[in-house]
Amino acid sequence: MEGRAEVFAGACAGTASSNGRAPARRYDKDDYFGPAYPAKRRRYAGIVNVWPPEVEGRMHHSAETAGACPIDAPDNLHGEEGRAVVGPRPNAALLVKDTIIGWCHDDMGEYKSTR
């Protein structure tokens, strides 16, 4: 694809961006465009991987949330556990923890949502 490096301005074309960070997207050997998340951004939940950017993106589909920010939180059993700080939509009802957790279980699967 001609000119793709210019379109993505170097930040996503498979080279480091101007801020020195690794690109968020890359082209694979078959010229498909996809995520290039570093391993440190991956969360292990049993035998499956959880990508915080995926969880963040799915949280935008909830009727109650305007957005979410995945973070690492201390956990007595595992040392660290993935959590999310959630912000309400402007006209949404009061956010209730159990409602958000229930939505996460239904929409994303139990292994990607908090206990």
mmCIF file with all atom_site columns, C-alpha atoms in Angstrom:
data_model
loop_
_atom_site.group_PDB
_atom_site.id
_atom_site.type_symbol
_atom_site.label_atom_id
_atom_site.label_alt_id
_atom_site.label_comp_id
_atom_site.label_asym_id
_atom_site.label_entity_id
_atom_site.label_seq_id
_atom_site.pdbx_PDB_ins_code
_atom_site.Cartn_x
_atom_site.Cartn_y
_atom_site.Cartn_z
_atom_site.occupancy
_atom_site.B_iso_or_equiv
_atom_site.pdbx_formal_charge
_atom_site.auth_seq_id
_atom_site.auth_comp_id
_atom_site.auth_asym_id
_atom_site.auth_atom_id
_atom_site.pdbx_PDB_model_num
ATOM 1   C CA . MET A 1 1   ? 0.000   0.000   0.000  1.00 0.00 ? 1   MET A CA 1
ATOM 2   C CA . GLU A 1 2   ? 1.728   3.151   -1.217 1.00 0.00 ? 2   GLU A CA 1
ATOM 3   C CA . GLY A 1 3   ? 2.016   6.057   1.162  1.00 0.00 ? 3   GLY A CA 1
ATOM 4   C CA . ARG A 1 4   ? 0.857   4.298   4.306  1.00 0.00 ? 4   ARG A CA 1
ATOM 5   C CA . ALA A 1 5   ? 3.845   5.560   6.295  1.00 0.00 ? 5   ALA A CA 1
ATOM 6   C CA . GLU A 1 6   ? 2.826   9.112   5.506  1.00 0.00 ? 6   GLU A CA 1
ATOM 7   C CA . VAL A 1 7   ? -0.787  8.451   6.434  1.00 0.00 ? 7   VAL A CA 1
ATOM 8   C CA . PHE A 1 8   ? 0.140   7.107   9.839  1.00 0.00 ? 8   PHE A CA 1
ATOM 9   C CA . ALA A 1 9   ? 2.977   9.631   10.289 1.00 0.00 ? 9   ALA A CA 1
ATOM 10  C CA . GLY A 1 10  ? 5.490   7.090   11.544 1.00 0.00 ? 10  GLY A CA 1
ATOM 11  C CA . ALA A 1 11  ? 3.667   6.463   14.831 1.00 0.00 ? 11  ALA A CA 1
ATOM 12  C CA . CYS A 1 12  ? 1.824   3.458   13.444 1.00 0.00 ? 12  CYS A CA 1
ATOM 13  C CA . ALA A 1 13  ? 3.890   2.354   10.467 1.00 0.00 ? 13  ALA A CA 1
ATOM 14  C CA . GLY A 1 14  ? 6.100   -0.055  12.371 1.00 0.00 ? 14  GLY A CA 1
ATOM 15  C CA . THR A 1 15  ? 8.725   2.440   13.515 1.00 0.00 ? 15  THR A CA 1
ATOM 16  C CA . ALA A 1 16  ? 9.063   4.198   16.830 1.00 0.00 ? 16  ALA A CA 1
ATOM 17  C CA . SER A 1 17  ? 7.104   7.402   17.105 1.00 0.00 ? 17  SER A CA 1
ATOM 18  C CA . SER A 1 18  ? 8.653   10.778  17.818 1.00 0.00 ? 18  SER A CA 1
ATOM 19  C CA . ASN A 1 19  ? 8.117   10.346  21.564 1.00 0.00 ? 19  ASN A CA 1
ATOM 20  C CA . GLY A 1 20  ? 10.350  7.254   21.563 1.00 0.00 ? 20  GLY A CA 1
ATOM 21  C CA . ARG A 1 21  ? 7.598   4.786   22.414 1.00 0.00 ? 21  ARG A CA 1
ATOM 22  C CA . ALA A 1 22  ? 6.867   1.658   20.453 1.00 0.00 ? 22  ALA A CA 1
ATOM 23  C CA . PRO A 1 23  ? 4.071   1.956   17.880 1.00 0.00 ? 23  PRO A CA 1
ATOM 24  C CA . ALA A 1 24  ? 0.550   0.996   18.888 1.00 0.00 ? 24  ALA A CA 1
ATOM 25  C CA . ARG A 1 25  ? -0.111  -0.596  15.484 1.00 0.00 ? 25  ARG A CA 1
ATOM 26  C CA . ARG A 1 26  ? 1.961   -2.528  12.993 1.00 0.00 ? 26  ARG A CA 1
ATOM 27  C CA . TYR A 1 27  ? 1.800   -4.371  9.690  1.00 0.00 ? 27  TYR A CA 1
ATOM 28  C CA . ASP A 1 28  ? 2.361   -8.119  9.831  1.00 0.00 ? 28  ASP A CA 1
ATOM 29  C CA . LYS A 1 29  ? 4.091   -10.288 7.203  1.00 0.00 ? 29  LYS A CA 1
ATOM 30  C CA . ASP A 1 30  ? 0.862   -10.511 5.172  1.00 0.00 ? 30  ASP A CA 1
ATOM 31  C CA . ASP A 1 31  ? 0.517   -6.709  5.187  1.00 0.00 ? 31  ASP A CA 1
ATOM 32  C CA . TYR A 1 32  ? -2.395  -6.710  7.642  1.00 0.00 ? 32  TYR A CA 1
ATOM 33  C CA . PHE A 1 33  ? -2.671  -3.739  9.991  1.00 0.00 ? 33  PHE A CA 1
ATOM 34  C CA . GLY A 1 34  ? -3.126  -4.672  13.642 1.00 0.00 ? 34  GLY A CA 1
ATOM 35  C CA . PRO A 1 35  ? -2.168  -4.011  17.253 1.00 0.00 ? 35  PRO A CA 1
ATOM 36  C CA . ALA A 1 36  ? 1.421   -4.280  18.404 1.00 0.00 ? 36  ALA A CA 1
ATOM 37  C CA . TYR A 1 37  ? 0.925   -4.241  22.136 1.00 0.00 ? 37  TYR A CA 1
ATOM 38  C CA . PRO A 1 38  ? 4.073   -4.817  24.135 1.00 0.00 ? 38  PRO A CA 1
ATOM 39  C CA . ALA A 1 39  ? 4.002   -7.864  26.383 1.00 0.00 ? 39  ALA A CA 1
ATOM 40  C CA . LYS A 1 40  ? 4.090   -5.673  29.480 1.00 0.00 ? 40  LYS A CA 1
ATOM 41  C CA . ARG A 1 41  ? 0.604   -4.374  28.607 1.00 0.00 ? 41  ARG A CA 1
ATOM 42  C CA . ARG A 1 42  ? -0.796  -7.900  28.571 1.00 0.00 ? 42  ARG A CA 1
ATOM 43  C CA . ARG A 1 43  ? -2.538  -9.255  31.687 1.00 0.00 ? 43  ARG A CA 1
ATOM 44  C CA . TYR A 1 44  ? -2.722  -12.945 32.425 1.00 0.00 ? 44  TYR A CA 1
ATOM 45  C CA . ALA A 1 45  ? -6.006  -14.239 33.803 1.00 0.00 ? 45  ALA A CA 1
ATOM 46  C CA . GLY A 1 46  ? -5.517  -17.940 34.336 1.00 0.00 ? 46  GLY A CA 1
ATOM 47  C CA . ILE A 1 47  ? -4.647  -19.397 30.935 1.00 0.00 ? 47  ILE A CA 1
ATOM 48  C CA . VAL A 1 48  ? -6.009  -16.515 28.849 1.00 0.00 ? 48  VAL A CA 1
ATOM 49  C CA . ASN A 1 49  ? -4.616  -13.079 28.043 1.00 0.00 ? 49  ASN A CA 1
ATOM 50  C CA . VAL A 1 50  ? -6.434  -9.848  28.759 1.00 0.00 ? 50  VAL A CA 1
ATOM 51  C CA . TRP A 1 51  ? -5.375  -6.731  26.867 1.00 0.00 ? 51  TRP A CA 1
ATOM 52  C CA . PRO A 1 52  ? -6.156  -3.539  28.831 1.00 0.00 ? 52  PRO A CA 1
ATOM 53  C CA . PRO A 1 53  ? -6.775  -1.549  25.591 1.00 0.00 ? 53  PRO A CA 1
ATOM 54  C CA . GLU A 1 54  ? -9.428  -4.107  24.603 1.00 0.00 ? 54  GLU A CA 1
ATOM 55  C CA . VAL A 1 55  ? -11.170 -3.779  27.975 1.00 0.00 ? 55  VAL A CA 1
ATOM 56  C CA . GLU A 1 56  ? -10.989 0.006   27.724 1.00 0.00 ? 56  GLU A CA 1
ATOM 57  C CA . GLY A 1 57  ? -12.543 -0.093  24.247 1.00 0.00 ? 57  GLY A CA 1
ATOM 58  C CA . ARG A 1 58  ? -15.368 -2.411  25.299 1.00 0.00 ? 58  ARG A CA 1
ATOM 59  C CA . MET A 1 59  ? -16.262 -0.211  28.273 1.00 0.00 ? 59  MET A CA 1
ATOM 60  C CA . HIS A 1 60  ? -17.274 2.533   25.818 1.00 0.00 ? 60  HIS A CA 1
ATOM 61  C CA . HIS A 1 61  ? -20.138 0.265   24.688 1.00 0.00 ? 61  HIS A CA 1
ATOM 62  C CA . SER A 1 62  ? -21.791 0.317   28.094 1.00 0.00 ? 62  SER A CA 1
ATOM 63  C CA . ALA A 1 63  ? -24.812 2.622   28.345 1.00 0.00 ? 63  ALA A CA 1
ATOM 64  C CA . GLU A 1 64  ? -23.654 3.929   31.719 1.00 0.00 ? 64  GLU A CA 1
ATOM 65  C CA . THR A 1 65  ? -19.944 4.573   31.133 1.00 0.00 ? 65  THR A CA 1
ATOM 66  C CA . ALA A 1 66  ? -18.261 7.367   29.210 1.00 0.00 ? 66  ALA A CA 1
ATOM 67  C CA . GLY A 1 67  ? -14.913 5.655   29.480 1.00 0.00 ? 67  GLY A CA 1
ATOM 68  C CA . ALA A 1 68  ? -12.587 3.555   31.541 1.00 0.00 ? 68  ALA A CA 1
ATOM 69  C CA . CYS A 1 69  ? -8.922  3.523   32.422 1.00 0.00 ? 69  CYS A CA 1
ATOM 70  C CA . PRO A 1 70  ? -7.455  0.063   33.135 1.00 0.00 ? 70  PRO A CA 1
ATOM 71  C CA . ILE A 1 71  ? -4.928  0.079   35.976 1.00 0.00 ? 71  ILE A CA 1
ATOM 72  C CA . ASP A 1 72  ? -2.958  -2.416  38.042 1.00 0.00 ? 72  ASP A CA 1
ATOM 73  C CA . ALA A 1 73  ? -4.158  -2.772  41.616 1.00 0.00 ? 73  ALA A CA 1
ATOM 74  C CA . PRO A 1 74  ? -2.549  -4.632  44.527 1.00 0.00 ? 74  PRO A CA 1
ATOM 75  C CA . ASP A 1 75  ? -3.913  -8.119  45.123 1.00 0.00 ? 75  ASP A CA 1
ATOM 76  C CA . ASN A 1 76  ? -3.071  -10.326 48.112 1.00 0.00 ? 76  ASN A CA 1
ATOM 77  C CA . LEU A 1 77  ? -3.284  -13.563 46.125 1.00 0.00 ? 77  LEU A CA 1
ATOM 78  C CA . HIS A 1 78  ? -1.619  -12.622 42.804 1.00 0.00 ? 78  HIS A CA 1
ATOM 79  C CA . GLY A 1 79  ? 0.406   -9.541  43.722 1.00 0.00 ? 79  GLY A CA 1
ATOM 80  C CA . GLU A 1 80  ? -1.367  -7.423  41.097 1.00 0.00 ? 80  GLU A CA 1
ATOM 81  C CA . GLU A 1 81  ? -4.754  -7.547  39.464 1.00 0.00 ? 81  GLU A CA 1
ATOM 82  C CA . GLY A 1 82  ? -6.298  -5.586  36.628 1.00 0.00 ? 82  GLY A CA 1
ATOM 83  C CA . ARG A 1 83  ? -8.911  -3.008  37.610 1.00 0.00 ? 83  ARG A CA 1
ATOM 84  C CA . ALA A 1 84  ? -10.575 -0.131  35.804 1.00 0.00 ? 84  ALA A CA 1
ATOM 85  C CA . VAL A 1 85  ? -11.427 3.384   36.875 1.00 0.00 ? 85  VAL A CA 1
ATOM 86  C CA . VAL A 1 86  ? -14.806 4.088   35.262 1.00 0.00 ? 86  VAL A CA 1
ATOM 87  C CA . GLY A 1 87  ? -16.391 7.439   34.447 1.00 0.00 ? 87  GLY A CA 1
ATOM 88  C CA . PRO A 1 88  ? -20.158 7.878   33.991 1.00 0.00 ? 88  PRO A CA 1
ATOM 89  C CA . ARG A 1 89  ? -21.881 9.281   30.914 1.00 0.00 ? 89  ARG A CA 1
ATOM 90  C CA . PRO A 1 90  ? -23.254 12.807  31.491 1.00 0.00 ? 90  PRO A CA 1
ATOM 91  C CA . ASN A 1 91  ? -26.935 11.765  31.518 1.00 0.00 ? 91  ASN A CA 1
ATOM 92  C CA . ALA A 1 92  ? -26.505 8.281   32.983 1.00 0.00 ? 92  ALA A CA 1
ATOM 93  C CA . ALA A 1 93  ? -28.014 7.149   36.247 1.00 0.00 ? 93  ALA A CA 1
ATOM 94  C CA . LEU A 1 94  ? -25.782 6.772   39.269 1.00 0.00 ? 94  LEU A CA 1
ATOM 95  C CA . LEU A 1 95  ? -23.074 4.198   38.573 1.00 0.00 ? 95  LEU A CA 1
ATOM 96  C CA . VAL A 1 96  ? -23.496 1.146   40.740 1.00 0.00 ? 96  VAL A CA 1
ATOM 97  C CA . LYS A 1 97  ? -20.526 -1.191  41.083 1.00 0.00 ? 97  LYS A CA 1
ATOM 98  C CA . ASP A 1 98  ? -22.620 -4.365  40.784 1.00 0.00 ? 98  ASP A CA 1
ATOM 99  C CA . THR A 1 99  ? -24.339 -3.088  37.623 1.00 0.00 ? 99  THR A CA 1
ATOM 100 C CA . ILE A 1 100 ? -21.024 -2.340  35.901 1.00 0.00 ? 100 ILE A CA 1
ATOM 101 C CA . ILE A 1 101 ? -19.500 -5.662  36.985 1.00 0.00 ? 101 ILE A CA 1
ATOM 102 C CA . GLY A 1 102 ? -22.615 -7.490  35.742 1.00 0.00 ? 102 GLY A CA 1
ATOM 103 C CA . TRP A 1 103 ? -22.393 -5.725  32.384 1.00 0.00 ? 103 TRP A CA 1
ATOM 104 C CA . CYS A 1 104 ? -18.703 -6.649  32.112 1.00 0.00 ? 104 CYS A CA 1
ATOM 105 C CA . HIS A 1 105 ? -19.462 -10.320 32.843 1.00 0.00 ? 105 HIS A CA 1
ATOM 106 C CA . ASP A 1 106 ? -22.216 -10.368 30.205 1.00 0.00 ? 106 ASP A CA 1
ATOM 107 C CA . ASP A 1 107 ? -20.433 -8.356  27.509 1.00 0.00 ? 107 ASP A CA 1
ATOM 108 C CA . MET A 1 108 ? -16.749 -9.221  27.884 1.00 0.00 ? 108 MET A CA 1
ATOM 109 C CA . GLY A 1 109 ? -16.766 -12.543 29.668 1.00 0.00 ? 109 GLY A CA 1
ATOM 110 C CA . GLU A 1 110 ? -16.066 -13.378 33.263 1.00 0.00 ? 110 GLU A CA 1
ATOM 111 C CA . TYR A 1 111 ? -12.300 -13.688 32.895 1.00 0.00 ? 111 TYR A CA 1
ATOM 112 C CA . LYS A 1 112 ? -11.992 -10.078 31.643 1.00 0.00 ? 112 LYS A CA 1
ATOM 113 C CA . SER A 1 113 ? -14.082 -8.548  34.391 1.00 0.00 ? 113 SER A CA 1
ATOM 114 C CA . THR A 1 114 ? -13.368 -8.035  38.037 1.00 0.00 ? 114 THR A CA 1
ATOM 115 C CA . ARG A 1 115 ? -14.445 -10.392 40.783 1.00 0.00 ? 115 ARG A CA 1
#
